[in-house]
Coordinates of C-alpha atoms and ligand atoms in Angstrom, one line a residue:
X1109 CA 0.0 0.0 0.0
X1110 CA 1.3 3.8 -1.0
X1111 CA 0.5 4.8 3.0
X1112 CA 3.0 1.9 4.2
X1113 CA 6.2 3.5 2.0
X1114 CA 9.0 3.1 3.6
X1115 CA 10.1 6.1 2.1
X1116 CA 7.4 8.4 3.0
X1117 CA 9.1 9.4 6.2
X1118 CA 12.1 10.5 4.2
X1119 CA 9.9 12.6 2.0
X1120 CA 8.0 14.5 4.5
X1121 CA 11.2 15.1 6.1
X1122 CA 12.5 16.5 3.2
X1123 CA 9.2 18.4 3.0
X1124 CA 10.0 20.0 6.6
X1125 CA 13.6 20.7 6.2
X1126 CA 12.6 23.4 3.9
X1127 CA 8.6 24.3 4.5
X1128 CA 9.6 27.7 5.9
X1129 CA 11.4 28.7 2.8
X1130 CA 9.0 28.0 0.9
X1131 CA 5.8 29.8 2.9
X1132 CA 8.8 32.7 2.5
X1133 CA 8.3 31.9 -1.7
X1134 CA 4.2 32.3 -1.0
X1135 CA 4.3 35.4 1.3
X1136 CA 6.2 37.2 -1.3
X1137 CA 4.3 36.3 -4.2
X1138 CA 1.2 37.2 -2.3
X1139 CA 3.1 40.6 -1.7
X1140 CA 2.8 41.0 -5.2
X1141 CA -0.7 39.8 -6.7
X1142 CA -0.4 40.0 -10.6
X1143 CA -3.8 38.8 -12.0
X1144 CA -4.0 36.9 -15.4
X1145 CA -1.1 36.6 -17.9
X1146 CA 0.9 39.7 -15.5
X1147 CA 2.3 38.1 -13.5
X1148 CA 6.0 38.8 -14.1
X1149 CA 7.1 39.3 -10.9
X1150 CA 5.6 36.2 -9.6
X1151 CA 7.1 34.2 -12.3
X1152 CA 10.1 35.6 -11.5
X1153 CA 10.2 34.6 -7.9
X1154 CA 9.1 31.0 -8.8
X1155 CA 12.2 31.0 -11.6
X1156 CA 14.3 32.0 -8.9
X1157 CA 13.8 29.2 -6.5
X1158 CA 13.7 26.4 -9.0
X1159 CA 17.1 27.5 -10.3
X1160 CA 18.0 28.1 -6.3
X1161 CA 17.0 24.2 -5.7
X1162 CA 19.1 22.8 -8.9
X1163 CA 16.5 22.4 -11.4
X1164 CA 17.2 22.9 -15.0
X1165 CA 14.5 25.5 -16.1
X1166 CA 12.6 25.8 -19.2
X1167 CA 11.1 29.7 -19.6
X1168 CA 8.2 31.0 -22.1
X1169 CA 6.3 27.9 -22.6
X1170 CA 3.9 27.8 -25.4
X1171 CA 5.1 31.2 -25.6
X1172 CA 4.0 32.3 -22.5
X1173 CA 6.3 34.7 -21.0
X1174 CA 5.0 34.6 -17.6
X1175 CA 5.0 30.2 -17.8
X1176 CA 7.8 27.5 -17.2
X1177 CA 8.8 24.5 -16.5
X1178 CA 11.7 23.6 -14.1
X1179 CA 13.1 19.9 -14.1
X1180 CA 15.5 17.2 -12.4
X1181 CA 16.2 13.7 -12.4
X1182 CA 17.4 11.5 -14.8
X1183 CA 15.3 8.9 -17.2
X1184 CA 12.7 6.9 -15.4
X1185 CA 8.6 8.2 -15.5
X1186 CA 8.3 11.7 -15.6
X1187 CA 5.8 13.1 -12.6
X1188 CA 4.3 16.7 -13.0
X1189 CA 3.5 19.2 -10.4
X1190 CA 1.3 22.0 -11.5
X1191 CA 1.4 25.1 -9.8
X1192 CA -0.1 28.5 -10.4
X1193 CA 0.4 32.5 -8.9
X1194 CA -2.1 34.4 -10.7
X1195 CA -4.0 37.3 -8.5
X1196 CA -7.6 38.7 -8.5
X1197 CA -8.6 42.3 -9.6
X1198 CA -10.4 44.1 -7.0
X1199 CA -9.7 41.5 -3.7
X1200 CA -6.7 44.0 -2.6
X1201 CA -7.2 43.4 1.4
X1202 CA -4.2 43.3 4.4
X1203 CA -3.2 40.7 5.8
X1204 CA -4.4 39.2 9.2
X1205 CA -7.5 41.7 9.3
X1206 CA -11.2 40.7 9.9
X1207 CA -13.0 42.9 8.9
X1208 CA -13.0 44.7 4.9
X1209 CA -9.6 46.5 4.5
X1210 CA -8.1 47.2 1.3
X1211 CA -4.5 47.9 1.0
X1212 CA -5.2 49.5 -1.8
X1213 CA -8.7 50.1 -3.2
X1214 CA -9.6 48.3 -6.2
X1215 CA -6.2 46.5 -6.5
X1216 CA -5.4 43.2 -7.1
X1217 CA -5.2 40.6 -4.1
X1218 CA -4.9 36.9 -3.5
X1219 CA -8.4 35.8 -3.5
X1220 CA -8.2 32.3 -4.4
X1221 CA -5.1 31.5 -2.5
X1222 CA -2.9 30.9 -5.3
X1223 CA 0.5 32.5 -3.9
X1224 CA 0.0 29.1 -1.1
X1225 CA -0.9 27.1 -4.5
X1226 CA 2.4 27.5 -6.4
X1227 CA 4.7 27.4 -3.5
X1228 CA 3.2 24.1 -2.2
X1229 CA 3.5 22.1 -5.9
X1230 CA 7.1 23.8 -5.9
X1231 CA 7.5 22.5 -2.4
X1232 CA 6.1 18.9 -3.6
X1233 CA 8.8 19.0 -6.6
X1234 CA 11.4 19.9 -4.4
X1235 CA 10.8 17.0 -2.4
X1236 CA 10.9 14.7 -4.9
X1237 CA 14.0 16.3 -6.5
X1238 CA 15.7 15.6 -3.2
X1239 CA 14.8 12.3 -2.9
X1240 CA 15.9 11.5 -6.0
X1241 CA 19.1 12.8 -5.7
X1242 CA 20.2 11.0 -2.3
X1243 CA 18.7 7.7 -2.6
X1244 CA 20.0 7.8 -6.6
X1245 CA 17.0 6.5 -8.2
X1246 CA 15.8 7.1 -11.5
X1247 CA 13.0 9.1 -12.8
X1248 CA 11.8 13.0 -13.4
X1249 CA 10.3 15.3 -11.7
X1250 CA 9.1 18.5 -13.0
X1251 CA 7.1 21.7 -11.4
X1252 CA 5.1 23.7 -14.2
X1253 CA 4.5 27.2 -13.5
X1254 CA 1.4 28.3 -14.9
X1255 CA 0.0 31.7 -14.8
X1256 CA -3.8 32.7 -15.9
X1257 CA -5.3 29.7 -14.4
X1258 CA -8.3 32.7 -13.4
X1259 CA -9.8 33.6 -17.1
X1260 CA -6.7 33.0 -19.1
X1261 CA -6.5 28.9 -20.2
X1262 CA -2.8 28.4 -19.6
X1263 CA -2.8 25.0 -19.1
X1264 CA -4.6 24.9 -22.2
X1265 CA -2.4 27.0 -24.6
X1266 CA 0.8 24.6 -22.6
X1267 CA -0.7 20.9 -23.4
X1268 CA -1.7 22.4 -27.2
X1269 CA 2.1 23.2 -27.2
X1270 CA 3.2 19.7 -26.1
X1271 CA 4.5 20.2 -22.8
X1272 CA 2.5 17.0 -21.1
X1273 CA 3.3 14.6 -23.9
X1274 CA 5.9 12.7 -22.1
X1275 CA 4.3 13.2 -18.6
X1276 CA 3.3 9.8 -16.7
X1277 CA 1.5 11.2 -13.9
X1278 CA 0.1 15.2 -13.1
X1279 CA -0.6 16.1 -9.9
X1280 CA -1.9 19.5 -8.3
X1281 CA -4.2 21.0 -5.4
X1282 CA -6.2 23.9 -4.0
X1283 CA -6.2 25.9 -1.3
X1284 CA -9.4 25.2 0.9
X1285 CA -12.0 24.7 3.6
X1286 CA -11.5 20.8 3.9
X1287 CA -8.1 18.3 4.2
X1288 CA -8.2 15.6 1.8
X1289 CA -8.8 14.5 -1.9
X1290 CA -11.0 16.2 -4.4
X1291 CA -13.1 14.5 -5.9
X1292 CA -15.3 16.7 -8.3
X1293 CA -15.3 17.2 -11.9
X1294 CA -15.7 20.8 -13.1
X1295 CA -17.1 22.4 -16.1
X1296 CA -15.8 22.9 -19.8
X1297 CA -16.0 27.2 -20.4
X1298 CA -15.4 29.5 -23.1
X1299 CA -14.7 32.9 -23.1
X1300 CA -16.3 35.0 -25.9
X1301 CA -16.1 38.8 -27.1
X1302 CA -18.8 39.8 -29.1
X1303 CA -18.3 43.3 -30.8
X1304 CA -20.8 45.1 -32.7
X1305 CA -20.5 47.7 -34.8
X1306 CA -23.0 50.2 -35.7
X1307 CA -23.4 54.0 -37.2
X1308 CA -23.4 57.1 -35.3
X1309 CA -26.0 59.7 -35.2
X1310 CA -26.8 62.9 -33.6
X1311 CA -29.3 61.3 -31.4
X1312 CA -32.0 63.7 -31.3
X1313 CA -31.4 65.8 -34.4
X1314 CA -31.0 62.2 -37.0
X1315 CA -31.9 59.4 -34.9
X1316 CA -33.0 57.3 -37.9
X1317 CA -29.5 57.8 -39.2
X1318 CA -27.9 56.2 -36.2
X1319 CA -27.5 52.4 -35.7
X1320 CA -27.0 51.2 -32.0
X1321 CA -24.5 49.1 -31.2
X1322 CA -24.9 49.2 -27.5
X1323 CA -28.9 48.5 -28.4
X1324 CA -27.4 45.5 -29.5
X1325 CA -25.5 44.5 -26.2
X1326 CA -28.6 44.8 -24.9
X1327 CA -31.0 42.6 -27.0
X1328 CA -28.1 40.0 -26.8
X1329 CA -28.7 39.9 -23.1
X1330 CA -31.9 39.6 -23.3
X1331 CA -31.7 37.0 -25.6
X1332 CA -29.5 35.2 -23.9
X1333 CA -31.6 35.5 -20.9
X1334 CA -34.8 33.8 -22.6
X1335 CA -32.6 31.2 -23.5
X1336 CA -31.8 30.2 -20.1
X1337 CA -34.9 28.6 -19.7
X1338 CA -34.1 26.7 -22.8
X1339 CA -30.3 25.1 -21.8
X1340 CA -29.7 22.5 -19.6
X1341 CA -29.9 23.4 -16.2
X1342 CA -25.9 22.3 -15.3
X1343 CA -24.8 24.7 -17.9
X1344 CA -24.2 28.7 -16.8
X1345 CA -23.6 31.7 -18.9
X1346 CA -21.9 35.1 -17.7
X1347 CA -21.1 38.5 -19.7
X1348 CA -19.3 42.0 -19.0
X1349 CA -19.9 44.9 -20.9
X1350 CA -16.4 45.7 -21.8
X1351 CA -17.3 48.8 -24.0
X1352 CA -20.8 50.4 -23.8
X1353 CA -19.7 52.7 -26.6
X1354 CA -18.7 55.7 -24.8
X1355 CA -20.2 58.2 -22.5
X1356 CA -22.9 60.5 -25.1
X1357 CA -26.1 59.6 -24.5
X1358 CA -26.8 62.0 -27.7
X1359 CA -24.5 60.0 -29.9
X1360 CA -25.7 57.1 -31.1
X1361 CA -23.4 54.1 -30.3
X1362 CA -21.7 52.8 -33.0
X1363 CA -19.4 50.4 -31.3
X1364 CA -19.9 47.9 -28.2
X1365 CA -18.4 44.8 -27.2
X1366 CA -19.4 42.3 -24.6
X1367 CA -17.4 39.2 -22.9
X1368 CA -19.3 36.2 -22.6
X1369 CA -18.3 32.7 -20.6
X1370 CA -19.9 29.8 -21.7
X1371 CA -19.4 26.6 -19.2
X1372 CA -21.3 23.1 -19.7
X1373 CA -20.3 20.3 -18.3
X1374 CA -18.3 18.3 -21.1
X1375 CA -16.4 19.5 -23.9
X1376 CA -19.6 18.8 -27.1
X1377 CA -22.7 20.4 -25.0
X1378 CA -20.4 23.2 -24.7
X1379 CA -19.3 23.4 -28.3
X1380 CA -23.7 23.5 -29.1
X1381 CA -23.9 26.0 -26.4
X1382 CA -21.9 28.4 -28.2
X1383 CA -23.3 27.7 -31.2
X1384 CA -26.6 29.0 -29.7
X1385 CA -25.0 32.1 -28.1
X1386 CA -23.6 33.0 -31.5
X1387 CA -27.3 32.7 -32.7
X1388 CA -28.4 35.1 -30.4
X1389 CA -25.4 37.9 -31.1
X1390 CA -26.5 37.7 -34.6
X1391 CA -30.4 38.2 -34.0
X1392 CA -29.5 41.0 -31.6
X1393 CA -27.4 42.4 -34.9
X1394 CA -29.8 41.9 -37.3
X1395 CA -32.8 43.6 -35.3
X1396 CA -30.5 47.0 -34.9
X1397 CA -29.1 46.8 -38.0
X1398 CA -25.4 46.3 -36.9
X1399 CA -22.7 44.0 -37.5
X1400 CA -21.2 41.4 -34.9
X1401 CA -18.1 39.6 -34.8
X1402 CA -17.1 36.9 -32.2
X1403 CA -13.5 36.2 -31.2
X1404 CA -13.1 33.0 -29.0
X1405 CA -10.0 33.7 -25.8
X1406 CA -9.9 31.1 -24.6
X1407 CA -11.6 27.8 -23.6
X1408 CA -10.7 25.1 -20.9
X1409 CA -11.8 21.1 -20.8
X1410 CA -13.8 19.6 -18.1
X1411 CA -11.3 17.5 -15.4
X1412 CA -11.2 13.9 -15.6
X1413 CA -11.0 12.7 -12.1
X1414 CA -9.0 9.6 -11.9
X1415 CA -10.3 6.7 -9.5
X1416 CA -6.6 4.7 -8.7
X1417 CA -5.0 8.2 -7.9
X1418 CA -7.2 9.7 -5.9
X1419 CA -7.6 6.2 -3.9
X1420 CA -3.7 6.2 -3.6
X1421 CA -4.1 9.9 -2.4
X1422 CA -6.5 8.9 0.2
X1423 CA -4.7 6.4 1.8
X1424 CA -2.1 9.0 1.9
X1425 CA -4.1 11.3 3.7
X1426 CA -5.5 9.0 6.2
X1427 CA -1.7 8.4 7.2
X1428 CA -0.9 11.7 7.7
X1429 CA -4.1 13.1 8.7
X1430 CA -5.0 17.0 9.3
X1431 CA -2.2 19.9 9.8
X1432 CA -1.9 20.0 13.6
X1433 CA -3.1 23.4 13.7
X1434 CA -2.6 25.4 17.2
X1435 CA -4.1 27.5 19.5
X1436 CA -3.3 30.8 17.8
X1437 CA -4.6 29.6 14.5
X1438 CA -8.4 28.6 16.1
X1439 CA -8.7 31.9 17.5
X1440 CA -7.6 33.7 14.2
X1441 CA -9.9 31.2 12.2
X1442 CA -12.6 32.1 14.5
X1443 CA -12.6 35.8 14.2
X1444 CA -12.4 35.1 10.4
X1445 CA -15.9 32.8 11.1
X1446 CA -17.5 35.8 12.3
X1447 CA -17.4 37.7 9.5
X1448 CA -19.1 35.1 7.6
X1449 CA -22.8 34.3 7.3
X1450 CA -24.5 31.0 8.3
X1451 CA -25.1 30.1 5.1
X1452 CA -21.6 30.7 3.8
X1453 CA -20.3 28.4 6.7
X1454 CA -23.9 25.9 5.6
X1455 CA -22.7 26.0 2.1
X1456 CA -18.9 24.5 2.5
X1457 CA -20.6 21.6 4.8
X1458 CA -23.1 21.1 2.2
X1459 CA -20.2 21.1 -0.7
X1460 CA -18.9 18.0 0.7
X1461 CA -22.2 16.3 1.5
X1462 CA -21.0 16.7 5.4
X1463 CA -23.0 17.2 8.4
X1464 CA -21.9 20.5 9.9
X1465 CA -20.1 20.9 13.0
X1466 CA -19.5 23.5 15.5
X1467 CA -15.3 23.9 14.2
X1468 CA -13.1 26.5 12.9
X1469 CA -10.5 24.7 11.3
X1470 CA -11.1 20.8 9.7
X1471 CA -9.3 18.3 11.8
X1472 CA -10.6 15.6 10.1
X1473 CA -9.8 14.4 6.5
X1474 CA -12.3 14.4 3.7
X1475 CA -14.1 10.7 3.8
X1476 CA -14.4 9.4 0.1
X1477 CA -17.5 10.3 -1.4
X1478 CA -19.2 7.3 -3.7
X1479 CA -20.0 9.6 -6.6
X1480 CA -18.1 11.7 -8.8
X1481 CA -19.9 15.3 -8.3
X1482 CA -20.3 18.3 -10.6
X1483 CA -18.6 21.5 -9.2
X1484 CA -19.9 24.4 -10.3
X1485 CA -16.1 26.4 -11.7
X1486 CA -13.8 26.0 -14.3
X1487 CA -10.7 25.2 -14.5
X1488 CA -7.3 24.9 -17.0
X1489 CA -6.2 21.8 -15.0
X1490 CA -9.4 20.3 -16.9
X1491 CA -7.0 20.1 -20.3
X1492 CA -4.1 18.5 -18.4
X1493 CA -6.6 15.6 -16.9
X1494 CA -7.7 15.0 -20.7
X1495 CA -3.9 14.4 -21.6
X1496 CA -2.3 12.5 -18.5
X1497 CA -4.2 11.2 -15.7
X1498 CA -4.3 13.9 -12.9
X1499 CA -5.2 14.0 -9.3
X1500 CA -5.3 17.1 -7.0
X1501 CA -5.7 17.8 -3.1
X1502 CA -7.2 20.0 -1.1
X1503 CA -5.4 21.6 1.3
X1504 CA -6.7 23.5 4.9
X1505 CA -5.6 26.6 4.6
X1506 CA -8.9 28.5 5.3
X1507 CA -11.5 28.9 8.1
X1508 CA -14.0 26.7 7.2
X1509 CA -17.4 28.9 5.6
X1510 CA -14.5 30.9 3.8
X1511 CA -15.6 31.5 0.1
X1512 CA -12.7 31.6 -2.4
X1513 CA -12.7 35.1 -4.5
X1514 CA -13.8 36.9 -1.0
X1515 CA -11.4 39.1 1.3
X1516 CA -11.3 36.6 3.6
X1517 CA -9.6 34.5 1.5
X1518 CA -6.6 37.6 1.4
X1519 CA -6.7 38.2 4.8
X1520 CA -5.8 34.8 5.5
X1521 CA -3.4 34.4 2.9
X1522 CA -0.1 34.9 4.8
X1523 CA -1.1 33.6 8.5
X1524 CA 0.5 30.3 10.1
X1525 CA -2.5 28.6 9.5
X1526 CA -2.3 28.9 6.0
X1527 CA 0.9 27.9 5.5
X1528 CA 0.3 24.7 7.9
X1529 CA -2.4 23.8 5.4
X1530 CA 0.2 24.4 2.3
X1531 CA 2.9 22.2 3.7
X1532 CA 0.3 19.5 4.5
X1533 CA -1.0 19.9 1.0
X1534 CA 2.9 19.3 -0.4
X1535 CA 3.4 16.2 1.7
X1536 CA 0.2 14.5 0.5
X1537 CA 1.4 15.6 -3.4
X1538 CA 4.5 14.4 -2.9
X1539 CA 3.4 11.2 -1.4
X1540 CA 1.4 10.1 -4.3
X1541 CA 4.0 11.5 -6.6
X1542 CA 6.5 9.1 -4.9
X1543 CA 3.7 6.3 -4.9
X1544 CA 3.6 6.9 -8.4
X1545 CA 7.0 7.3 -9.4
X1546 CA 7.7 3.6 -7.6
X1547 CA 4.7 1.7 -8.7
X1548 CA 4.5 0.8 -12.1
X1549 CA 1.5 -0.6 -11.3
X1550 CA -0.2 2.1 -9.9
X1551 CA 0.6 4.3 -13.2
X1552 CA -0.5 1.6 -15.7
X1553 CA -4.3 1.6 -13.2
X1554 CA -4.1 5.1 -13.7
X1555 CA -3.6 5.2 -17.8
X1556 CA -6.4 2.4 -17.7
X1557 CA -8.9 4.5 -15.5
X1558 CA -8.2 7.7 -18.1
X1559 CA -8.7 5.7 -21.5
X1560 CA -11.8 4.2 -20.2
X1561 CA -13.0 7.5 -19.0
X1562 CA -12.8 9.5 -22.5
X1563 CA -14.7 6.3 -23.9
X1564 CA -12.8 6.4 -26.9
X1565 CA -13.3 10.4 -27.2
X1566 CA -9.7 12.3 -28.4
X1567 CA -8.7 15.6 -26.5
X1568 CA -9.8 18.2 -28.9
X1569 CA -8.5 21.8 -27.5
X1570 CA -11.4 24.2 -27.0
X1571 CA -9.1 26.6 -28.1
X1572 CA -9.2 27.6 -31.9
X1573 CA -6.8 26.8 -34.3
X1574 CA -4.7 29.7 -34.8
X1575 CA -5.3 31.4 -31.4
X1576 CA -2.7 32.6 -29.4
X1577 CA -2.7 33.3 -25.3
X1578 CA -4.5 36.4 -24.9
X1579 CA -2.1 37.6 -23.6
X1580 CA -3.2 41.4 -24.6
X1581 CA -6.4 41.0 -24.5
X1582 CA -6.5 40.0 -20.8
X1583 CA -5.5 44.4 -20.0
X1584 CA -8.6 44.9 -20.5
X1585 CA -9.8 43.5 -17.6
Ligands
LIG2345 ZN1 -8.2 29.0 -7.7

């Protein structure tokens, strides 16, 4: 069994010898949240410590300035850790606070816990790379570094490039509530802009000269709206008005664009879905009399969970069990929990189908669920799991009833408990990564478990042919 390595000791020693560099690495990049393909200075920070542990580092994947890949070891399977460092617009908020306070208004801030994210998969890596070295065993172990995992398909623009041919084994995690394995699927999305172009018009003087492209925005939504009734009911749509054509109500609007997000819950009903948005955009243009074009940014897969790895995880969990968190970090998590509401604190029970209990902190780990459940997000790690069989933990790094993309989740983004939950998040990654970088077995069970899971269906990118990272694009935010 992967829980009765011999080994494992070693790992998680190797895991502790250096777990306060590394929540060093995550403090800094939450000191500086970049959101979505700008993340330079993050990057840079996670370059430096890869080529500060030995590994030989790969920069600009797929093109990607802000993406790379850092390796070691020598021939043997190749096991992946993915990490990620991209920021949220808007969630600026200082650490250790409870109650709403912005460093800096409106400015970016760690909302989803990604600065813990990276550092904990480069932690994981580490590990392994140590391993490696001193008991002088063959294999590879790589950390990828991918940005824009919030809006900007990363992943997806790196497996399109050929980065997880070779790969044997992905693993990953996210910051969270709970301790344990996750276990849900999430949704395939799309990001759309729709721009419409119309004529302008003195709007009081020649009004029948003027053709509305904002009118247009508008029809679209409601379009899109009555269609709702119409999709199926796991599907979501979202827009943003990114230009409403200016600021003149007595000039008609002769451009407008909208950003639309598509998500189903596999690849094809997504691919109709759009189809039917499109639809929509081009009745709202021919009832005003403009002209619409669409440009797809970017689009990410549904994850393939993948039954052998996540049992192997669990085991691995059950071993170690919860962070041991402390005195200090109950009280903080409890101020935290009264900021919340009862139904934020209601809704992570319910997420995990788990009676709820009168607790700050999880100090249990996550019981396997029997089904495979639906979560409602999207994510670029979706791609990877099409390619190479992936598993990803949760870690405890947040007072449980903290929603991710609040303040709460920044304010506790630096604090010891976090960074308890990130370092029991690397050992369980790195134990399964050692599990399978030993068992041949276990890797061939997971291969098996993928095939049979895309029932015969190829990854197809959601991304168009042609499309580059949008990169640009993504300053408009
Ligand atoms: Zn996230």
């Amino acid at each position: 069994m992967t829980a009765g390595n011999s080994n494992l000791p070693m790992v998680w020693d190797l895991i502790e010898a250096k777990k306060q560099t590394f929540a060093e690495l995550a403090d800094r990049v939450w000191e500086t949240p970049e959101t979505c393909y700008m993340e330079v200075q993050s990057a840079a920070q996670h370059r430096e410590m890869l080529q500060a542990q030995g590994f030989r580092v790969t920069e600009n994947v797929a093109g990607i300035p802000t993406a790379m890949i850092g390796e070691a070891g020598e021939g043997g399977p190749v096991i992946a850790f993915l990490g990620e460092y991209d920021a949220l617009a808007g969630l600026s908020q200082t650490a250790g606070t409870v109650s709403h306070d912005p460093i800096t208004p409106n400015a970016n801030g760690h909302g989803c816990g990604h600065n813990l994210l990276g550092s904990a998969s480069l932690l994981a890596a580490t590990a392994i790379k140590d391993w490696l070295e001193q008991t002088g065993t063959a294999g590879r172990v790589r950390y990828y570094g991918c940005p824009a995992e919030e809006g900007g398909a990363a992943k997806a623009f790196m497996v399109r490039s050929g980065a997880f041919d070779d790969v044997d084994i992905a693993i990953s995690w996210h910051p969270s509530n709970f301790a344990g394995v996750q276990r849900e699927t999430s949704l395939a999305n799309c990001r759309i802009d729709f721009t419409f172009t119309g004529r302008a018009a003195h709007a009081a003087a020649v009004p029948e000269l003027g053709r509305s492209a904002l009118d247009a925005v508008e029809l679209m939504s409601v379009g899109v709206n009555y269609m709702r009734e119409h999709m199926p009911q796991d599907c979501r749509i979202h827009y943003a008005v990114l230009d409403s054509g200016g600021i003149s109500p007595n000039v008609v609007q002769a451009h407008a664009k909208v950003r639309y997000v598509v998500r189903s819950p596999e690849l094809q009903g997504l691919i109709t879905l759009i189809e039917r948005v499109k639809k929509v955009a081009e009745g709202a243009a021919l009832m005003t009399e403009t002209k619409v074009e669409s440009t797809i940014l970017a689009g990410v897969s549904n994850l393939v969970v993948n039954t052998p790895l996540m049992d192997a995880m669990q085991d691995i969990w059950e071993s170690m069990g919860p962070p041991a968190f402390d005195a200090e970090d109950l009280a903080f998590a409890e101020q935290i929990r009264s900021t919340l509401t009862p139904q934020d604190i209601a809704a992570s029970w319910a997420q995990e189908r788990l009676e709820e209990q009168d607790i700050p902190l999880a100090d249990f780990v996550l019981p396997p669920h029997k089904e495979v459940r639906q979560m409602g997000g999207s994510t670029d790690v979706g791609d990877v799991s099409w390619v190479v069989p992936t598993v990803q933990a949760y870690g405890p790094t947040l007072a449980i009833g903290t929603q991710l993309h609040t303040w709460q989740v920044v304010a506790q983004g630096k604090s010891p408990l976090a960074h308890k939950g990130m370092v029991s998040a690397a050992k369980a990654m790195a134990a399964t990564g050692l599990a399978a970088l030993q068992s041949e077995q276990l890797r061939e069970a997971a291969w098996a478990d993928l095939k049979k899971r895309l029932k015969g269906h190829a990854y197809v990118s959601p991304i168009p042919e042609g499309a580059e990272p949008p990169i640009a694009a993504m300053t408009l935010k």
